[in-house]
Each structure stands twice: as structure tokens, then as C-alpha cells.
Amino acid sequence: MTPPQLVAPRERRIAPSILSADFARLGAQVDEVIAAGARIIHVDVMDGHFVPPITIGPLIVSALSDQVHAAGALLDVHLMIERPERHIADFASAGADAISVHHEATPHLHFTLEHIHEEGCAAGLALNPATAAELALGAAEQADLIVCMTVNPGWGGQSFIASSPTKVSRLRAVLPGEVPVEVDGGVGEKTAPLCAAAGARLFVAGSSVFGDPEPGEAYRRLAVAAGAG
Ligand code: DX5
Ligand code: ZN
């Protein structure tokens, strides 16, 4: 089974992260960014162990699944949890299209990425800021995307780590051309162009979209800044 593709070759896409959305109006907030052109909705799952906060689980993925898929959009689930291999099936059945796991969160990366594929999802490998780009190479054959953390995982609204574009360039140099790099954290109108120039093609944006009183307008401005569709 071919896994879903988040972004076409050479295309760039913004993935609004619902972490910064108003959860009392989650459906309406997601509709707003989809109406503005979003085709990827990023869902940040945190377990209170791998990162200190606890956020959301398969229940919210399932609650958004019909709405997002009916609009032709995809759910990009970012697992910031220990031993993610234990939860892949639950997120896949809830409606995830892509599931990303952290290099630092399991000793069984090959197994986990294969398991994500067996569940019919695209497999993402996420790297913390201090994890060397070269470590992505060991999983390059299984990974459909590489998530380059441009803040330390765990919270929305942090400042972009200035050295991140250099890491994106290094990832681009070592990875096969068809594997997109997704930047995650502190991505806004000023930092997105730096990541795009370094070779990023997916741009997770939480506070810069949902922290704005007009998320649809913020999405459009960011898409222009990143040169995204
Ligand atoms: C951080 C999460 C991000 C978060 C980004 O741990 O992985 O996806 O939502 O938030 P901003 O865009 O506000 O930095
Ligand atoms: Zn994320």
C-alpha cells in the first residue's frame, strides 16, 4: 500500500498546528484555515513523559477526521510520546494520515516506521534540535518525511532556534530528494522564508496562525512568506 503523500514533489505547504487553537471552537477554527487553503492539519500529541505537558490523544484525531477528510485535507499527527510504537494502531484507526515519531523516543525506530506503513499511514521521523541531521540516514529508507524541530518539543509559542536553517540544509544534503523536510516550531512570516531557502517544504505553524485573531488571514500571509501553495 502506498502511504498518503503530504506534499507533492517540489511543492511547499503550511500545516497549521491545532495546539494553539481555541479548543472550545476547534471545529470552527479548523474550518477557517481549511477555507483559507490549508490541506494539512498538524496535531501535537504529548504524554507528560517525553515532554512535560499532556495534550491530546486519538479521541481528538477521531473527532476531526471526517471534517478534515471531507475537505480533502490530511491529518499530520506528531507523537511527542515515549515508546510511540505502542500507540500507532490507535492513531491510525482514529484517522491519522501521517504519523511522526521521535528518534529520541524509541530504540525500535525501524520497527515503528514499518508499523506506521502497515497501518496505511505516511511515516515521519522527528529530530530534536540537538540530534544530528546525519542520524536521519539510518531511517531514510523508511521515512516519508523528516520533522526538523526548530524549537525544543513541548510547547507552542517558543522562539525559533536561529541555527535551524543550517540543520535543514544539512538534512537536505544527506536525504534522498523526494523525502520532504518539515520544520516545526517558531515558524512565522520572518522565519519561514529562511527555512524555505534551506530546503524545507512543510511548515508547521501554531501560534503564528491560531494566535492571530484572524487565523485564515494569518495562514494566507504565511503561505505567501513561505512560497507555499
Ligand atoms: C512543539 C510542537 C509544535 C507547536 C508549534 O512541541 O511540536 O507543533 O505546535 O507551535 P509554534 O508554531 O507556536 O511554535
Ligand atoms: Zn508538532
PDB file of N, CA and C and ligand atoms in Angstrom, residues 17-20 42 44 46 78 80 149 151-158 184-187 204-208, ligand 1:
ATOM      1  N   SER A  17      -0.941  24.064  13.227  1.00  0.00           N
ATOM      2  CA  SER A  17      -0.970  23.165  14.388  1.00  0.00           C
ATOM      3  C   SER A  17      -2.091  23.577  15.325  1.00  0.00           C
ATOM      4  N   ILE A  18      -2.987  22.630  15.610  1.00  0.00           N
ATOM      5  CA  ILE A  18      -4.142  22.968  16.456  1.00  0.00           C
ATOM      6  C   ILE A  18      -3.745  23.187  17.917  1.00  0.00           C
ATOM      7  N   LEU A  19      -2.461  22.939  18.255  1.00  0.00           N
ATOM      8  CA  LEU A  19      -2.029  23.151  19.645  1.00  0.00           C
ATOM      9  C   LEU A  19      -2.369  24.563  20.133  1.00  0.00           C
ATOM     10  N   SER A  20      -2.291  25.533  19.225  1.00  0.00           N
ATOM     11  CA  SER A  20      -2.570  26.922  19.621  1.00  0.00           C
ATOM     12  C   SER A  20      -4.000  27.351  19.299  1.00  0.00           C
ATOM     13  N   HIS A  42      -1.960  19.808  11.528  1.00  0.00           N
ATOM     14  CA  HIS A  42      -0.923  19.193  12.380  1.00  0.00           C
ATOM     15  C   HIS A  42      -1.476  19.034  13.803  1.00  0.00           C
ATOM     16  N   ASP A  44      -0.506  17.846  17.677  1.00  0.00           N
ATOM     17  CA  ASP A  44       0.622  17.616  18.584  1.00  0.00           C
ATOM     18  C   ASP A  44       0.195  16.796  19.795  1.00  0.00           C
ATOM     19  N   MET A  46       1.233  14.917  23.213  1.00  0.00           N
ATOM     20  CA  MET A  46       2.286  14.945  24.256  1.00  0.00           C
ATOM     21  C   MET A  46       1.819  14.127  25.455  1.00  0.00           C
ATOM     22  N   HIS A  78       1.831  14.320  15.162  1.00  0.00           N
ATOM     23  CA  HIS A  78       3.208  14.395  15.666  1.00  0.00           C
ATOM     24  C   HIS A  78       3.211  13.835  17.085  1.00  0.00           C
ATOM     25  N   MET A  80       4.815  13.201  20.357  1.00  0.00           N
ATOM     26  CA  MET A  80       5.903  13.524  21.289  1.00  0.00           C
ATOM     27  C   MET A  80       5.661  12.672  22.528  1.00  0.00           C
ATOM     28  N   MET A 149      12.848  19.635  14.272  1.00  0.00           N
ATOM     29  CA  MET A 149      12.333  20.511  15.332  1.00  0.00           C
ATOM     30  C   MET A 149      13.164  21.795  15.353  1.00  0.00           C
ATOM     31  N   VAL A 151      12.345  24.245  17.502  1.00  0.00           N
ATOM     32  CA  VAL A 151      12.317  24.622  18.933  1.00  0.00           C
ATOM     33  C   VAL A 151      12.456  23.283  19.666  1.00  0.00           C
ATOM     34  N   ASN A 152      12.630  23.337  20.988  1.00  0.00           N
ATOM     35  CA  ASN A 152      12.570  22.090  21.746  1.00  0.00           C
ATOM     36  C   ASN A 152      11.111  21.687  21.871  1.00  0.00           C
ATOM     37  N   PRO A 153      10.797  20.400  21.671  1.00  0.00           N
ATOM     38  CA  PRO A 153       9.391  19.998  21.649  1.00  0.00           C
ATOM     39  C   PRO A 153       8.738  20.192  23.013  1.00  0.00           C
ATOM     40  N   GLY A 154       7.433  20.449  22.999  1.00  0.00           N
ATOM     41  CA  GLY A 154       6.690  20.505  24.250  1.00  0.00           C
ATOM     42  C   GLY A 154       5.751  21.692  24.399  1.00  0.00           C
ATOM     43  N   TRP A 155       6.044  22.793  23.717  1.00  0.00           N
ATOM     44  CA  TRP A 155       5.205  23.985  23.906  1.00  0.00           C
ATOM     45  C   TRP A 155       5.082  24.753  22.591  1.00  0.00           C
ATOM     46  N   GLY A 156       3.940  25.387  22.426  1.00  0.00           N
ATOM     47  CA  GLY A 156       3.773  26.318  21.326  1.00  0.00           C
ATOM     48  C   GLY A 156       4.335  27.672  21.735  1.00  0.00           C
ATOM     49  N   GLY A 157       4.521  28.540  20.765  1.00  0.00           N
ATOM     50  CA  GLY A 157       4.876  29.926  21.049  1.00  0.00           C
ATOM     51  C   GLY A 157       6.324  30.171  21.438  1.00  0.00           C
ATOM     52  N   GLN A 158       7.219  29.215  21.238  1.00  0.00           N
ATOM     53  CA  GLN A 158       8.634  29.439  21.579  1.00  0.00           C
ATOM     54  C   GLN A 158       9.359  30.131  20.421  1.00  0.00           C
ATOM     55  N   ASP A 184       9.273  22.577  12.403  1.00  0.00           N
ATOM     56  CA  ASP A 184       8.231  22.630  13.431  1.00  0.00           C
ATOM     57  C   ASP A 184       8.719  23.416  14.637  1.00  0.00           C
ATOM     58  N   GLY A 185       8.122  24.598  14.814  1.00  0.00           N
ATOM     59  CA  GLY A 185       8.402  25.406  15.999  1.00  0.00           C
ATOM     60  C   GLY A 185       8.923  26.787  15.655  1.00  0.00           C
ATOM     61  N   GLY A 186       8.218  27.814  16.117  1.00  0.00           N
ATOM     62  CA  GLY A 186       8.664  29.186  15.900  1.00  0.00           C
ATOM     63  C   GLY A 186       8.614  29.613  14.449  1.00  0.00           C
ATOM     64  N   VAL A 187       7.770  28.950  13.665  1.00  0.00           N
ATOM     65  CA  VAL A 187       7.701  29.277  12.234  1.00  0.00           C
ATOM     66  C   VAL A 187       6.669  30.393  12.034  1.00  0.00           C
ATOM     67  N   VAL A 204       5.140  23.712   9.840  1.00  0.00           N
ATOM     68  CA  VAL A 204       4.150  23.650  10.919  1.00  0.00           C
ATOM     69  C   VAL A 204       4.052  25.044  11.539  1.00  0.00           C
ATOM     70  N   ALA A 205       2.840  25.505  11.760  1.00  0.00           N
ATOM     71  CA  ALA A 205       2.665  26.839  12.339  1.00  0.00           C
ATOM     72  C   ALA A 205       1.496  26.823  13.305  1.00  0.00           C
ATOM     73  N   GLY A 206       1.799  27.016  14.586  1.00  0.00           N
ATOM     74  CA  GLY A 206       0.772  27.030  15.620  1.00  0.00           C
ATOM     75  C   GLY A 206       0.379  28.442  15.988  1.00  0.00           C
ATOM     76  N   SER A 207       1.220  29.098  16.820  1.00  0.00           N
ATOM     77  CA  SER A 207       0.839  30.418  17.328  1.00  0.00           C
ATOM     78  C   SER A 207       0.784  31.479  16.231  1.00  0.00           C
ATOM     79  N   SER A 208       1.607  31.318  15.172  1.00  0.00           N
ATOM     80  CA  SER A 208       1.568  32.357  14.130  1.00  0.00           C
ATOM     81  C   SER A 208       0.256  32.293  13.341  1.00  0.00           C
TER      82      SER A 208
HETATM   83  C1  DX5 B   1       6.009  21.952  19.654  1.00  0.00           C
HETATM   84  C2  DX5 B   1       5.042  21.368  18.646  1.00  0.00           C
HETATM   85  C3  DX5 B   1       4.673  22.311  17.589  1.00  0.00           C
HETATM   86  C4  DX5 B   1       3.910  23.534  18.066  1.00  0.00           C
HETATM   87  C5  DX5 B   1       4.491  24.667  17.304  1.00  0.00           C
HETATM   88  O1  DX5 B   1       6.458  20.985  20.512  1.00  0.00           O
HETATM   89  O2  DX5 B   1       5.582  20.229  18.010  1.00  0.00           O
HETATM   90  O3  DX5 B   1       3.975  21.682  16.511  1.00  0.00           O
HETATM   91  O4  DX5 B   1       2.536  23.498  17.846  1.00  0.00           O
HETATM   92  O5  DX5 B   1       3.988  25.840  17.841  1.00  0.00           O
HETATM   93  P1  DX5 B   1       4.515  27.257  17.341  1.00  0.00           P
HETATM   94  O6  DX5 B   1       4.245  27.339  15.878  1.00  0.00           O
HETATM   95  O7  DX5 B   1       3.686  28.203  18.158  1.00  0.00           O
HETATM   96  O8  DX5 B   1       5.973  27.319  17.674  1.00  0.00           O
END
